[in-house]
mmCIF file of C-alpha atoms and ligand atoms in Angstrom:
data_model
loop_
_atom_site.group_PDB
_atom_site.id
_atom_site.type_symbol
_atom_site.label_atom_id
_atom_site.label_comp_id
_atom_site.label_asym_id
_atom_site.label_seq_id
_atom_site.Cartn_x
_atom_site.Cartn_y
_atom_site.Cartn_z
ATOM 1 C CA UNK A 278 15.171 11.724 -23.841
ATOM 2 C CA UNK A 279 17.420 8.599 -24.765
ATOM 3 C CA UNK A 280 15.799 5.291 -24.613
ATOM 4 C CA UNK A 281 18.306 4.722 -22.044
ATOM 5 C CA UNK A 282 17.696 7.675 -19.318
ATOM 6 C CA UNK A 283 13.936 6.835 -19.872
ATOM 7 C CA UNK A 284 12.517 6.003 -16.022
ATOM 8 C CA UNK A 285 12.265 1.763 -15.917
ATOM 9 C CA UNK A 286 8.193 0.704 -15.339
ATOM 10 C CA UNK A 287 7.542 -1.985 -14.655
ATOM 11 C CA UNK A 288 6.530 -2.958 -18.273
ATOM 12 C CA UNK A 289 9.015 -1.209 -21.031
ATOM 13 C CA UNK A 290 5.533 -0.585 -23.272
ATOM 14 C CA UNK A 291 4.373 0.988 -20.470
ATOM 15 C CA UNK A 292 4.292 5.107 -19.824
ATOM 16 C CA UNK A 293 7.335 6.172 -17.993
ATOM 17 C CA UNK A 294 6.945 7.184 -14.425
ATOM 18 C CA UNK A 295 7.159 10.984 -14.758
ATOM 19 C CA UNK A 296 10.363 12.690 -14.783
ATOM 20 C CA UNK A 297 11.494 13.996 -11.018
ATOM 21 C CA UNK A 298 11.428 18.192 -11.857
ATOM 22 C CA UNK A 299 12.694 19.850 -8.742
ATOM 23 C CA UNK A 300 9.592 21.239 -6.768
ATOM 24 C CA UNK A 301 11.776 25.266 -7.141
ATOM 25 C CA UNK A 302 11.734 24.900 -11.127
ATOM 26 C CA UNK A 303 7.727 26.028 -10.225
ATOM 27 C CA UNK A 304 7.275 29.649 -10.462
ATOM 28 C CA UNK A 305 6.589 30.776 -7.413
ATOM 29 C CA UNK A 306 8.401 28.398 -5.187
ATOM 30 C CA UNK A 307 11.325 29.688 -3.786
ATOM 31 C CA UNK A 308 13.948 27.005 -1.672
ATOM 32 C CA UNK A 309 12.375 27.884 1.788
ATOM 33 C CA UNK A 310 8.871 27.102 0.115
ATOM 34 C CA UNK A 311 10.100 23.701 -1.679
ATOM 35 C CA UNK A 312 11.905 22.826 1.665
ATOM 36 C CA UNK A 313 8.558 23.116 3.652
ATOM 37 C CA UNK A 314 6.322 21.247 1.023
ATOM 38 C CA UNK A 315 8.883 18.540 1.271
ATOM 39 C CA UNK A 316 8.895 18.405 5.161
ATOM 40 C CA UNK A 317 5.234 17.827 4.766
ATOM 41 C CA UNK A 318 5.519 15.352 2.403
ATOM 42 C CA UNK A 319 4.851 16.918 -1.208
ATOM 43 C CA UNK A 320 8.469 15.558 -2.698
ATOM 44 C CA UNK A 321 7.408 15.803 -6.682
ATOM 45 C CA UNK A 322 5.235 17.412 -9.065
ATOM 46 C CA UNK A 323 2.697 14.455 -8.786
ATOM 47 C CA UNK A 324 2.164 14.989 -5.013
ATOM 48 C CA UNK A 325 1.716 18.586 -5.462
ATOM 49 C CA UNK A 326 -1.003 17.980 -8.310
ATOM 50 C CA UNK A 327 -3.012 15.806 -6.732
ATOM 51 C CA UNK A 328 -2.874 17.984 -3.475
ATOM 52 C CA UNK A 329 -6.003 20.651 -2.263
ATOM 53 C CA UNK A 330 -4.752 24.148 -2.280
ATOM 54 C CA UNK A 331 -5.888 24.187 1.592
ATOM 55 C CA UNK A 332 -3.243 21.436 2.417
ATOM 56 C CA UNK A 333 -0.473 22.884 0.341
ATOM 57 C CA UNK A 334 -1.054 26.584 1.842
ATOM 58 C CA UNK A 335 -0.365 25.137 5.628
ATOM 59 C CA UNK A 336 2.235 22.716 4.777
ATOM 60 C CA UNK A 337 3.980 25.797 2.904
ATOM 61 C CA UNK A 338 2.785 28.773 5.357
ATOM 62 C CA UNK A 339 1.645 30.903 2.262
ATOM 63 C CA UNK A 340 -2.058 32.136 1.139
ATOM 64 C CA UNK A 341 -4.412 29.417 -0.354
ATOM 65 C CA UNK A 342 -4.419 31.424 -3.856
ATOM 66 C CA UNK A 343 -0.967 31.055 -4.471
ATOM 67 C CA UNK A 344 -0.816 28.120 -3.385
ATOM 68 C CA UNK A 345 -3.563 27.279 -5.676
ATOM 69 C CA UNK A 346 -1.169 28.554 -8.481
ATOM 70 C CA UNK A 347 0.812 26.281 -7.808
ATOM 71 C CA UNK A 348 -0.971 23.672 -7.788
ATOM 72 C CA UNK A 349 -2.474 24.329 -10.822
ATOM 73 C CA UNK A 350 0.754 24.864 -12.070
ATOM 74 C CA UNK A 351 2.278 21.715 -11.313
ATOM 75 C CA UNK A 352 -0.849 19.843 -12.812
ATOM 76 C CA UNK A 353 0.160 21.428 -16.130
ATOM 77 C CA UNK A 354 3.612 20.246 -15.606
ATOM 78 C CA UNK A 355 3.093 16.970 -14.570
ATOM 79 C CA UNK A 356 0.330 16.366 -17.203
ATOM 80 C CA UNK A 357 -2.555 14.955 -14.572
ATOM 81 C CA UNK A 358 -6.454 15.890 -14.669
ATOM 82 C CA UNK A 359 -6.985 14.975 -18.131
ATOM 83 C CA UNK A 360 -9.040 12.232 -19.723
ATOM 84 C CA UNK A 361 -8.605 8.866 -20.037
ATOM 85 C CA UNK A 362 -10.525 7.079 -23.277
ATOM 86 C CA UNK A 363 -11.442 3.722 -22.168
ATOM 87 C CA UNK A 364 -9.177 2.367 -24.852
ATOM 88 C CA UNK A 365 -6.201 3.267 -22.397
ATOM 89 C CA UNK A 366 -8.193 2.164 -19.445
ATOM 90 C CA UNK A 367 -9.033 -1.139 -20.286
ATOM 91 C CA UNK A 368 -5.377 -1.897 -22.124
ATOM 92 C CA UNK A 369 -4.320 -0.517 -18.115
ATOM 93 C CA UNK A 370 -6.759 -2.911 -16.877
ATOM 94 C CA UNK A 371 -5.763 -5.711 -19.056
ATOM 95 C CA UNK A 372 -2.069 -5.847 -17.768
ATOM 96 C CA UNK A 373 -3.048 -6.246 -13.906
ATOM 97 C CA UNK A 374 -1.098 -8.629 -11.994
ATOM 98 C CA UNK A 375 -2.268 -11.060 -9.556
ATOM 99 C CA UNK A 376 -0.153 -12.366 -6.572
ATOM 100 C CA UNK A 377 -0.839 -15.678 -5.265
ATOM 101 C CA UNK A 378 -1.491 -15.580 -1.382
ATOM 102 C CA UNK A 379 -0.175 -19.516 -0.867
ATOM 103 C CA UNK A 380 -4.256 -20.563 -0.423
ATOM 104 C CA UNK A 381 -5.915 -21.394 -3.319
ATOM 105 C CA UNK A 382 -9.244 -20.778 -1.268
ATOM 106 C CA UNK A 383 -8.034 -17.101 -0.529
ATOM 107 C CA UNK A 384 -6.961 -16.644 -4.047
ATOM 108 C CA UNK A 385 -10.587 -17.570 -5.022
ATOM 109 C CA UNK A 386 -11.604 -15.177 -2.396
ATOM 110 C CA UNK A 387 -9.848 -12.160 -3.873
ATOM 111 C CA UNK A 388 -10.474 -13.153 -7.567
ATOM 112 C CA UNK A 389 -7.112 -15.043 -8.550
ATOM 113 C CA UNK A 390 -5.404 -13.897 -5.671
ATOM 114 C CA UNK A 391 -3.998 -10.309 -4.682
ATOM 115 C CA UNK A 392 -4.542 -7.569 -7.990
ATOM 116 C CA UNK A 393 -2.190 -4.933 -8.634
ATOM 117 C CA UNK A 394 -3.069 -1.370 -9.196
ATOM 118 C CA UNK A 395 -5.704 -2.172 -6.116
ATOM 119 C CA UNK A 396 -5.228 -1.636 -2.361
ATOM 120 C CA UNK A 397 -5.870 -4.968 -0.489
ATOM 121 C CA UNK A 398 -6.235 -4.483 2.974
ATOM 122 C CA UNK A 399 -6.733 -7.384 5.666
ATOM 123 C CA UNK A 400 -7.942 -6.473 8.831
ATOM 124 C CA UNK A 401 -8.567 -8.531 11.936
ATOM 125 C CA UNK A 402 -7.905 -8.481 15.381
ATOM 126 C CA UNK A 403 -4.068 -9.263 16.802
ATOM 127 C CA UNK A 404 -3.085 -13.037 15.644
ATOM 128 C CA UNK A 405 -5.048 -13.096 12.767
ATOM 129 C CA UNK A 406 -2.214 -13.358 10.856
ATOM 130 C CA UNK A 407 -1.812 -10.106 8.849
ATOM 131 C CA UNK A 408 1.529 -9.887 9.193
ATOM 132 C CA UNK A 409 2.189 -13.934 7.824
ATOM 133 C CA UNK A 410 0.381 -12.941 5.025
ATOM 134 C CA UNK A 411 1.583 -9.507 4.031
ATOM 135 C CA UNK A 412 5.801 -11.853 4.639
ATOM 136 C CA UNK A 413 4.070 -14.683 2.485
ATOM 137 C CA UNK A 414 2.962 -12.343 -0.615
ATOM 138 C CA UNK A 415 6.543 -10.259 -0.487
ATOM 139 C CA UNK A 416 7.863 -13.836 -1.088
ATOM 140 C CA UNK A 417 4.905 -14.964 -3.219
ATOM 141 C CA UNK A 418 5.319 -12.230 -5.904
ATOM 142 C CA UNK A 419 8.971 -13.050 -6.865
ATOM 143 C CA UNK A 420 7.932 -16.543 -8.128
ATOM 144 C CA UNK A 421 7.533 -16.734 -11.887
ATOM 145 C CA UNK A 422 4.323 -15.728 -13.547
ATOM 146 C CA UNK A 423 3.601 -19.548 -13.936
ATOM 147 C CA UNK A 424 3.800 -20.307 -10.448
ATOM 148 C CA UNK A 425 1.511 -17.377 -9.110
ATOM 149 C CA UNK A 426 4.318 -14.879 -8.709
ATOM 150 C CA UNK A 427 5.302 -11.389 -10.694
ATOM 151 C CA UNK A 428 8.807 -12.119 -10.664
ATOM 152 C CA UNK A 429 9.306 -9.043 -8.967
ATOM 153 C CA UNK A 430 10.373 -7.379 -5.685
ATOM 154 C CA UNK A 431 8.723 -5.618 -2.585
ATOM 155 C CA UNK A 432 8.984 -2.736 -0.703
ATOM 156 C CA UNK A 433 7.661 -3.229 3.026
ATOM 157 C CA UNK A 434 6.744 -0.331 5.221
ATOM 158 C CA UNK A 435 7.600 -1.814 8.724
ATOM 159 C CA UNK A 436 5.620 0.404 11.097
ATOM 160 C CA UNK A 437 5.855 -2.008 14.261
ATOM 161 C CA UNK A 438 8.778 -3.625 14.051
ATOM 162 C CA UNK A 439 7.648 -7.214 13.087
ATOM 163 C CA UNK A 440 8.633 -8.249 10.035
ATOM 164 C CA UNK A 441 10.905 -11.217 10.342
ATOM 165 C CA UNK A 442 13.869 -12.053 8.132
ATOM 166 C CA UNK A 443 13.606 -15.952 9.900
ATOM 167 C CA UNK A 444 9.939 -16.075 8.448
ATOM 168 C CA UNK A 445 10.669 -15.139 5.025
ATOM 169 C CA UNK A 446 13.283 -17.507 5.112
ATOM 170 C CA UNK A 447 11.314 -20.401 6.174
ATOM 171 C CA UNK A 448 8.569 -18.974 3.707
ATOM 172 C CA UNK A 449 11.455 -18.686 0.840
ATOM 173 C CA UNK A 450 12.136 -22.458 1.386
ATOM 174 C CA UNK A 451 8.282 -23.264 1.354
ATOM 175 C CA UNK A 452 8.003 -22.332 -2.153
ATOM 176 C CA UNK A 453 10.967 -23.462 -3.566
ATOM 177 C CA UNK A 454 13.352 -20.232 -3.608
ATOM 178 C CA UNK A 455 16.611 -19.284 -2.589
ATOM 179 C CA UNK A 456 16.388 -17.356 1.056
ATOM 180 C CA UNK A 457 19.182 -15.255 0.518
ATOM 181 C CA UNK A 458 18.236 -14.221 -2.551
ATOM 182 C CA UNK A 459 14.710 -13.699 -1.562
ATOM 183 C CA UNK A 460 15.243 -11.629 1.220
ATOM 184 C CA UNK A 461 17.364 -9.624 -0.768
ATOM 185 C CA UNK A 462 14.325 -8.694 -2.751
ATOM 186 C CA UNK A 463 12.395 -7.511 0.238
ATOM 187 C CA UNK A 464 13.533 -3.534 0.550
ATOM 188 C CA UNK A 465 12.512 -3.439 4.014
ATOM 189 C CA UNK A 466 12.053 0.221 6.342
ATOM 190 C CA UNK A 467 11.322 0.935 9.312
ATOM 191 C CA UNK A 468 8.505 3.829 9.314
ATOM 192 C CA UNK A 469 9.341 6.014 12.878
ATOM 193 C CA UNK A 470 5.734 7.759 12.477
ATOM 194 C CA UNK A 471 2.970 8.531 10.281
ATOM 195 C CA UNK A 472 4.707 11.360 8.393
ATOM 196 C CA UNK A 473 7.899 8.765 7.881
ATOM 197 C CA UNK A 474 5.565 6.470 6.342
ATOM 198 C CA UNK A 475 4.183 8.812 3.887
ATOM 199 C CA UNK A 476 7.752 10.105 3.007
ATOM 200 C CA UNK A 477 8.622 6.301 2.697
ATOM 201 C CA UNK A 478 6.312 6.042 -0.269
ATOM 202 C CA UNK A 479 7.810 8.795 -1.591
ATOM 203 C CA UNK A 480 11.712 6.743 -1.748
ATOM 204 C CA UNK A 481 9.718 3.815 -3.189
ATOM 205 C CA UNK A 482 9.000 5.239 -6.164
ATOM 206 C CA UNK A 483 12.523 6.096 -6.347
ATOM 207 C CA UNK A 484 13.791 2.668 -5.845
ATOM 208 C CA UNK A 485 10.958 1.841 -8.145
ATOM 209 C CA UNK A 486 12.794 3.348 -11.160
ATOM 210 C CA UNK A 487 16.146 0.906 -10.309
ATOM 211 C CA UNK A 488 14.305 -2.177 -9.240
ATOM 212 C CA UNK A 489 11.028 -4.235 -10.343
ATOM 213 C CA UNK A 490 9.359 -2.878 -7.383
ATOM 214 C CA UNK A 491 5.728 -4.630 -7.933
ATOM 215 C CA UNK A 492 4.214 -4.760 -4.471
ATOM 216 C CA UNK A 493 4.551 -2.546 -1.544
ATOM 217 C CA UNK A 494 3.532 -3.500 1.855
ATOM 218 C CA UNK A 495 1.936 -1.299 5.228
ATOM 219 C CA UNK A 496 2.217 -3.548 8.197
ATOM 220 C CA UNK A 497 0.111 -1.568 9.980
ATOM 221 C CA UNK A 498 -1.488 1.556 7.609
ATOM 222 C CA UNK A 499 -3.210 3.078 10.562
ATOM 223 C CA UNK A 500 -0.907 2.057 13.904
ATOM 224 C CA UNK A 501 1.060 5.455 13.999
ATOM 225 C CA UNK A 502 -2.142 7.639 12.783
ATOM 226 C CA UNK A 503 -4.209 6.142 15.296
ATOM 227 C CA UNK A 504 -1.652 6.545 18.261
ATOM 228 C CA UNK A 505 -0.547 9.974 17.201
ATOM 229 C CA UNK A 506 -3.949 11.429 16.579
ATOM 230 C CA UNK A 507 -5.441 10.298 19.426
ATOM 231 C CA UNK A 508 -8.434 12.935 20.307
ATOM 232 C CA UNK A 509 -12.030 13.373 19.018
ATOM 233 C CA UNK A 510 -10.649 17.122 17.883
ATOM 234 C CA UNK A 511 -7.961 14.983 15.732
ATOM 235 C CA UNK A 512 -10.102 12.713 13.799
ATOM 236 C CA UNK A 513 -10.408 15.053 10.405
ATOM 237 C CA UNK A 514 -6.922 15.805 10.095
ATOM 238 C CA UNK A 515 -5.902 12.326 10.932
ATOM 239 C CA UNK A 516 -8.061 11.270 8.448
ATOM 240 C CA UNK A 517 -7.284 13.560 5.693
ATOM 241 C CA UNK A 518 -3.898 12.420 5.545
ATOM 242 C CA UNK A 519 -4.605 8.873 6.240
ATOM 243 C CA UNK A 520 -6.557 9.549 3.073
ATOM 244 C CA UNK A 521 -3.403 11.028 1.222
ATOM 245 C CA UNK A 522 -1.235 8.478 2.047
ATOM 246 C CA UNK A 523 -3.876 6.041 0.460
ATOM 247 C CA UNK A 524 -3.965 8.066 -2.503
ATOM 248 C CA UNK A 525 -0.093 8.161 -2.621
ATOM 249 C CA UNK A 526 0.154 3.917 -2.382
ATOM 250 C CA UNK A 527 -2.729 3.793 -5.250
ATOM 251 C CA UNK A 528 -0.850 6.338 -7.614
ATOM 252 C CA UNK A 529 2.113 4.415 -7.206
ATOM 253 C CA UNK A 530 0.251 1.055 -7.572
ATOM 254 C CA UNK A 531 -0.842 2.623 -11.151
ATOM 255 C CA UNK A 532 2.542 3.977 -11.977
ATOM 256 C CA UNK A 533 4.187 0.758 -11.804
ATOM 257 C CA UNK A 534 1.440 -1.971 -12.075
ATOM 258 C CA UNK A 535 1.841 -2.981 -8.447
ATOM 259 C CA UNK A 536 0.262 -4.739 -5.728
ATOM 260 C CA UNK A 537 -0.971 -2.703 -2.277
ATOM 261 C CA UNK A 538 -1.353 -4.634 0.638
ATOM 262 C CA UNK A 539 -1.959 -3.049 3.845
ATOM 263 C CA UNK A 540 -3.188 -4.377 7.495
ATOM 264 C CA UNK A 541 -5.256 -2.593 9.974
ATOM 265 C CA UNK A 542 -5.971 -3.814 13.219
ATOM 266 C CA UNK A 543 -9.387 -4.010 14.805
ATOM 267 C CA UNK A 544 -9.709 -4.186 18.395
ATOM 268 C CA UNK A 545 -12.844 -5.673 20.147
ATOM 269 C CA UNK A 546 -14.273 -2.532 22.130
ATOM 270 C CA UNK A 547 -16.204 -3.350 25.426
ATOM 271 C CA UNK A 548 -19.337 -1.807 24.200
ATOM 272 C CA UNK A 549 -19.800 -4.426 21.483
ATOM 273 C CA UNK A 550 -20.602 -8.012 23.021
ATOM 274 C CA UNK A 551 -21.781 -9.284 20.101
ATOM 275 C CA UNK A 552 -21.653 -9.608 16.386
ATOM 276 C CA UNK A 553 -18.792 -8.769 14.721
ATOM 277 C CA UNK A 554 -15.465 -6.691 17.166
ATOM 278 C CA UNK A 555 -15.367 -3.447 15.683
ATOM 279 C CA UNK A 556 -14.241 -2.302 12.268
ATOM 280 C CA UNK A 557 -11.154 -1.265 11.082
ATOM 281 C CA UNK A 558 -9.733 2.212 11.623
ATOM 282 C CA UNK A 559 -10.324 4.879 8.800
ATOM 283 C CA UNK A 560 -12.965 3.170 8.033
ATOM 284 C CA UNK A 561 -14.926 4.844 5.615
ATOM 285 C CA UNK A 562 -11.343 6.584 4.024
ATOM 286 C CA UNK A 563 -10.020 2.780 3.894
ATOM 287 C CA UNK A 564 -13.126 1.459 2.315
ATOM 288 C CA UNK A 565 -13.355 4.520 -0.469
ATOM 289 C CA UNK A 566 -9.112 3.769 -1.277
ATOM 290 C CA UNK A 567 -9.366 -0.150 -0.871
ATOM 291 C CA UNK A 568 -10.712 -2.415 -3.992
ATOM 292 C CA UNK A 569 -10.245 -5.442 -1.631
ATOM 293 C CA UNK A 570 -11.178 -5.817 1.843
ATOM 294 C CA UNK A 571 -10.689 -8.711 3.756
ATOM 295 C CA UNK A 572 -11.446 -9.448 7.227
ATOM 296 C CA UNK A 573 -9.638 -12.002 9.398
ATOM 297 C CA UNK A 574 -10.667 -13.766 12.157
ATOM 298 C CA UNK A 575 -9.426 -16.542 14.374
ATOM 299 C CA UNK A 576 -10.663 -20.453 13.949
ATOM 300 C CA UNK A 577 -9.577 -23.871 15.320
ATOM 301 C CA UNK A 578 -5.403 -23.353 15.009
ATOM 302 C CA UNK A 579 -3.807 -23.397 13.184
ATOM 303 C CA UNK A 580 -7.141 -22.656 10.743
ATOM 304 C CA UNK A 581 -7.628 -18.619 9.691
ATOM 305 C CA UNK A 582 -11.197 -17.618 8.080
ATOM 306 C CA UNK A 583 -11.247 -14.444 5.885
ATOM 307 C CA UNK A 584 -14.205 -12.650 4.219
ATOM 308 C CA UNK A 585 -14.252 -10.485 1.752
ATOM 309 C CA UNK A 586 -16.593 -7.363 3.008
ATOM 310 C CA UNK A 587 -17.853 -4.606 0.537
ATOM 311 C CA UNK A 588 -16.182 -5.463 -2.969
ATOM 312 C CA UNK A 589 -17.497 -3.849 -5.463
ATOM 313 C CA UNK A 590 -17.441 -6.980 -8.095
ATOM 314 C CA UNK A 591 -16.883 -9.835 -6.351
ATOM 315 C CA UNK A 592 -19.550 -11.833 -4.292
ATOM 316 C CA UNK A 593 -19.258 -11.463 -0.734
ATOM 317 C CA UNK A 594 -17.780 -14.831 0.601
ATOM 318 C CA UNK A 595 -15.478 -16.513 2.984
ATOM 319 C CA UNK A 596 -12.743 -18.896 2.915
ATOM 320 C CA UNK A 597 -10.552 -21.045 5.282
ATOM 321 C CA UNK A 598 -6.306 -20.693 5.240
ATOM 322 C CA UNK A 599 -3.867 -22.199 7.713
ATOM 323 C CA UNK A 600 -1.149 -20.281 8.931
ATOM 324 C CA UNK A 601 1.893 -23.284 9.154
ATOM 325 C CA UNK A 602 5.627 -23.101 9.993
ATOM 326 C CA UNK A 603 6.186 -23.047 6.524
ATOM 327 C CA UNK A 604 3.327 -19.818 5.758
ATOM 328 C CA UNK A 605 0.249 -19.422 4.221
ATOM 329 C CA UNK A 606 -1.384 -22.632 2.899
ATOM 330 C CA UNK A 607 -4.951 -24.137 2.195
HETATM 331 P P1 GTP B 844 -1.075 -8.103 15.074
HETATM 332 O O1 GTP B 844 0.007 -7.511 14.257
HETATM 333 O O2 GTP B 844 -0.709 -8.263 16.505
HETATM 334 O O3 GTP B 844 -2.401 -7.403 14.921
HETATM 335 O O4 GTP B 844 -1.342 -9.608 14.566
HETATM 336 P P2 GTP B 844 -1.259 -10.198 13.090
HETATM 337 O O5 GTP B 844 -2.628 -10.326 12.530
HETATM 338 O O6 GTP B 844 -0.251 -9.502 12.278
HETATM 339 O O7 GTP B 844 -0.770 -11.659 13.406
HETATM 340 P P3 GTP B 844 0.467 -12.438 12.795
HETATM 341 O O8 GTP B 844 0.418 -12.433 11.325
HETATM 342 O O9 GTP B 844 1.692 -11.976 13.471
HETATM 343 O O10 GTP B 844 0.072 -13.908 13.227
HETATM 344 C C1 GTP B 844 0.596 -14.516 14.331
HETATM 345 C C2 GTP B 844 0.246 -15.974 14.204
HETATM 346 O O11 GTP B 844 0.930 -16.526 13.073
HETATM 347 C C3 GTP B 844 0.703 -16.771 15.381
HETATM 348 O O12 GTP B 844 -0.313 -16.801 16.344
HETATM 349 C C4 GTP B 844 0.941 -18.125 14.759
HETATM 350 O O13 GTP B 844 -0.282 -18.810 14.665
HETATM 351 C C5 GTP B 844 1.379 -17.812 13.347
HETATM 352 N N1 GTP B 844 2.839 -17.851 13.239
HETATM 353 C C6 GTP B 844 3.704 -16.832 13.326
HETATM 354 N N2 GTP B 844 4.962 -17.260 13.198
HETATM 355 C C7 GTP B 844 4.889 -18.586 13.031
HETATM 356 C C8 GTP B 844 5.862 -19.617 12.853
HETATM 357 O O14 GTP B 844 7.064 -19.368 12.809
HETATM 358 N N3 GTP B 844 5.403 -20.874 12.706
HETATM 359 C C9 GTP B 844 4.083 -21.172 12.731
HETATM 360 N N4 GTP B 844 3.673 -22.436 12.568
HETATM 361 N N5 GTP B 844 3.139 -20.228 12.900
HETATM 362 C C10 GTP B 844 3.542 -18.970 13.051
HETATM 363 MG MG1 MG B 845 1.034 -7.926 12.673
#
C-alpha cells in the first residue's frame, strides 16, 4: 500500500485503521448474508470479530457454527485477539489526549479533563446540563493543544434533537474561535433509533479516515434503548446491544485516539425518597464500558456539582461548574 492510500489516524506514527474488506470477500458469506449482517449493524471485518457467534447467527438467519466460522474467520482477517506486550500498551497509553471541559475544577475531577481512548459518561437528572457540556467539549477539543484542546473535530450522535448550532456559537465566541468555522467541525446526525445510532458509529469511522475526528459524542446513549425496549422480557437483549454499541464507541476511541462522551439520564423514581434519584440506565453495562463516570446534580443556579462515582484510579470526589450564557466555566 502507498504511503498515500494508507487510512489517516489520527497520529501518522500511529497503526492505520484497518483496511474496509467487503464483508462477501469472507468465505462463506454470500450478498444476501453480508446484506443482513449489515442491516444489523456488523458493516466491517472488525464488527464481525469482535461479535459472539450467537449474535451473528440471528442477525444473519444461519446456524451458530457457521456463523462461528465466520467469525473466526474474520478475526484472522482483521488481525484482532492477539497479544499486546506492554511496550505497545503503555506507548498507546502515553499518547492519550485530554479535552478541557471549560472548569478547571471538573478537569481536576476527571484527571486533566476528558481522556481519550476512555468513555466519559455524565449522568444526572434533566437540567443538569449534559447536553452544555457534551456542546462545550465538541468546541473545547478544536482549541490548540496549549489551550486544552486536540485541535481536532467531533462527531455528535444527536438522539433527541437538542443540540444547538446558537450554543456552539455563543460557546465558539467564549473561547476565542471562529463560529463558523467551529461549527463546521461539529459533524452533527440525527440518530432515528437505537439501531441508527449504532450504524452511525459505523459512518464515523468512515469520516474518521478524511477528517481529525478525535471525539465523538451520544447525547443520550440510552434514550432510544430505553424507550424501545421497554418490558422486563426486553432487558437482556436491550442490554446486550447497549453493550455492543459501547464496545463499538471504545474500539473506535482506540482506533483513532479519541475522546467518548456520552449522557444518560436518571430519573428520580417514586419509590426512592431519599438518598441519591436513581442510577443511570445500563447500569452495570455502562459502568463495565465507562473509565469515567460522572454524576450531575443541580445546585444554587446557575452552580452544577459533579462527582466522580466508581473510577478505577482516581479518588472519588466532587467539584462545582457553572453553566453561563457563554458555557461551561468554574
Ligand atoms: P436533559 O437532556 O433534559 O436530561 O437535560 P441536560 O442535562 O442535557 O440539561 P442541559 O445541558 O440541556 O442544561 C440545561 C440548562 O443549561 C438550563 O437549565 C440552563 O441552566 C443552561 N443553559 C442552556 N442554554 C443556556 C443558555 O443559552 N444560556 C445560559 N446562561 N444557560 C443555558
Ligand atoms: Mg440533554
Amino acid at each position: 500500500m502507498s504511503a498515500k492510500a494508507r487510512p489517516r489516524t489520527a497520529e501518522s506514527d500511529e497503526p492505520a485503521a484497518p483496511t474496509p474488506v467487503a464483508l462477501e470477500d469472507l468465505p462463506g458469506v454470500g450478498g444476501a448474508i453480508a446484506d443482513k449482517l449489515r442491516e444489523a449493524g456488523y458493516t466491517d471485518l472488525m464488527e464481525l470479530a469482535v461479535a459472539s457467534p450467537s449474535d451473528v447467527a440471528e442477525a444473519a438467519e444461519i446456524g451458530t457454527a457457521t456463523a462461528q466460522k465466520i467469525i473466526s474467520e474474520a478475526r484472522r482477517q482483521a488481525d484482532v485477539g492477539g497479544f499486546e506486550s506492554g511496550v505497545t500498551l503503555l506507548e498507546r497509553r502515553q499518547k492519550l489526549g485530554r479535552v478541557t471541559t471549560g472548569a478547571k475544577s471538573l478537569d481536576d475531577l476527571l484527571g486533566g479533563g476528558v481522556e481519550t481512548q476512555a468513555i466519559t459518561e455524565f449522568s444526572g437528572e434533566f437540567g443538569t446540563g449534559k447536553t452544555q457540556l457534551a456542546h462545550q467539549i465538541a468546541v473545547n477539543i478544536q482549541l490548540p493543544v496549549d489551550q486544552g484542546g486536540l485541535a481536532s473535530e467531533t462527531v455528535y450522535i444527536d438522539t433527541e434533537s437538542t443540540f444547538r448550532p446558537e450554543r456552539i456559537v455563543d460557546m465558539a465566541k467564549g473561547v476565542g474561535l471562529d463560529p463558523t468555522e467551529a461549527l463546521g467541525k461539529i459533524h452533527i446526525a440525527r440518530a432515528f433509533n437505537s439501531n441508527h445510532q449504532m450504524l452511525l458509529v459505523g459512518k464515523a469511522q468512515e469520516l474518521a479516515r478524511e477528517r481529525p475526528i478525535r471525539l465523538i459524542v451520544v447525547d443520550s446513549l440510552t434514550a432510544h434503548f430505553r424507550s424501545e425496549y421497554m418490558g422486563r422480557g426486553e432487558l437482556a437483549p436491550r442490554q446486550q446491544l447497549l453493550n455492543r454499541h459501547l464496545h463499538e464507541l471504545l474500539r473506535f476511541g482506540a482506533t483513532f485516539n479519541a475522546a467518548i462522551v456520552v449522557t444518560n439520564q436518571v430519573s428520580a423514581r417514586p419509590d426512592i425518597l431519599f438518598g441519591d434519584p436513581t442510577r443511570p440506565i445500563g447500569g452495570n453495562i455502562v459502568a463495565h464500558a465507562a473509565t469515567y463516570r460522572v454524576y450531575l446534580r443541580k445546585s444554587k443556579p446557575p452552580k452544577r456539582i459533579a462527582r466522580l462515582i466508581d473510577s478505577p484510579n482516581l479518588p472519588e470526589g466532587e467539584a462545582v461548574f457553572s453553566l453561563t450564557g457563554e458555557g461551561i466555566r468554574e
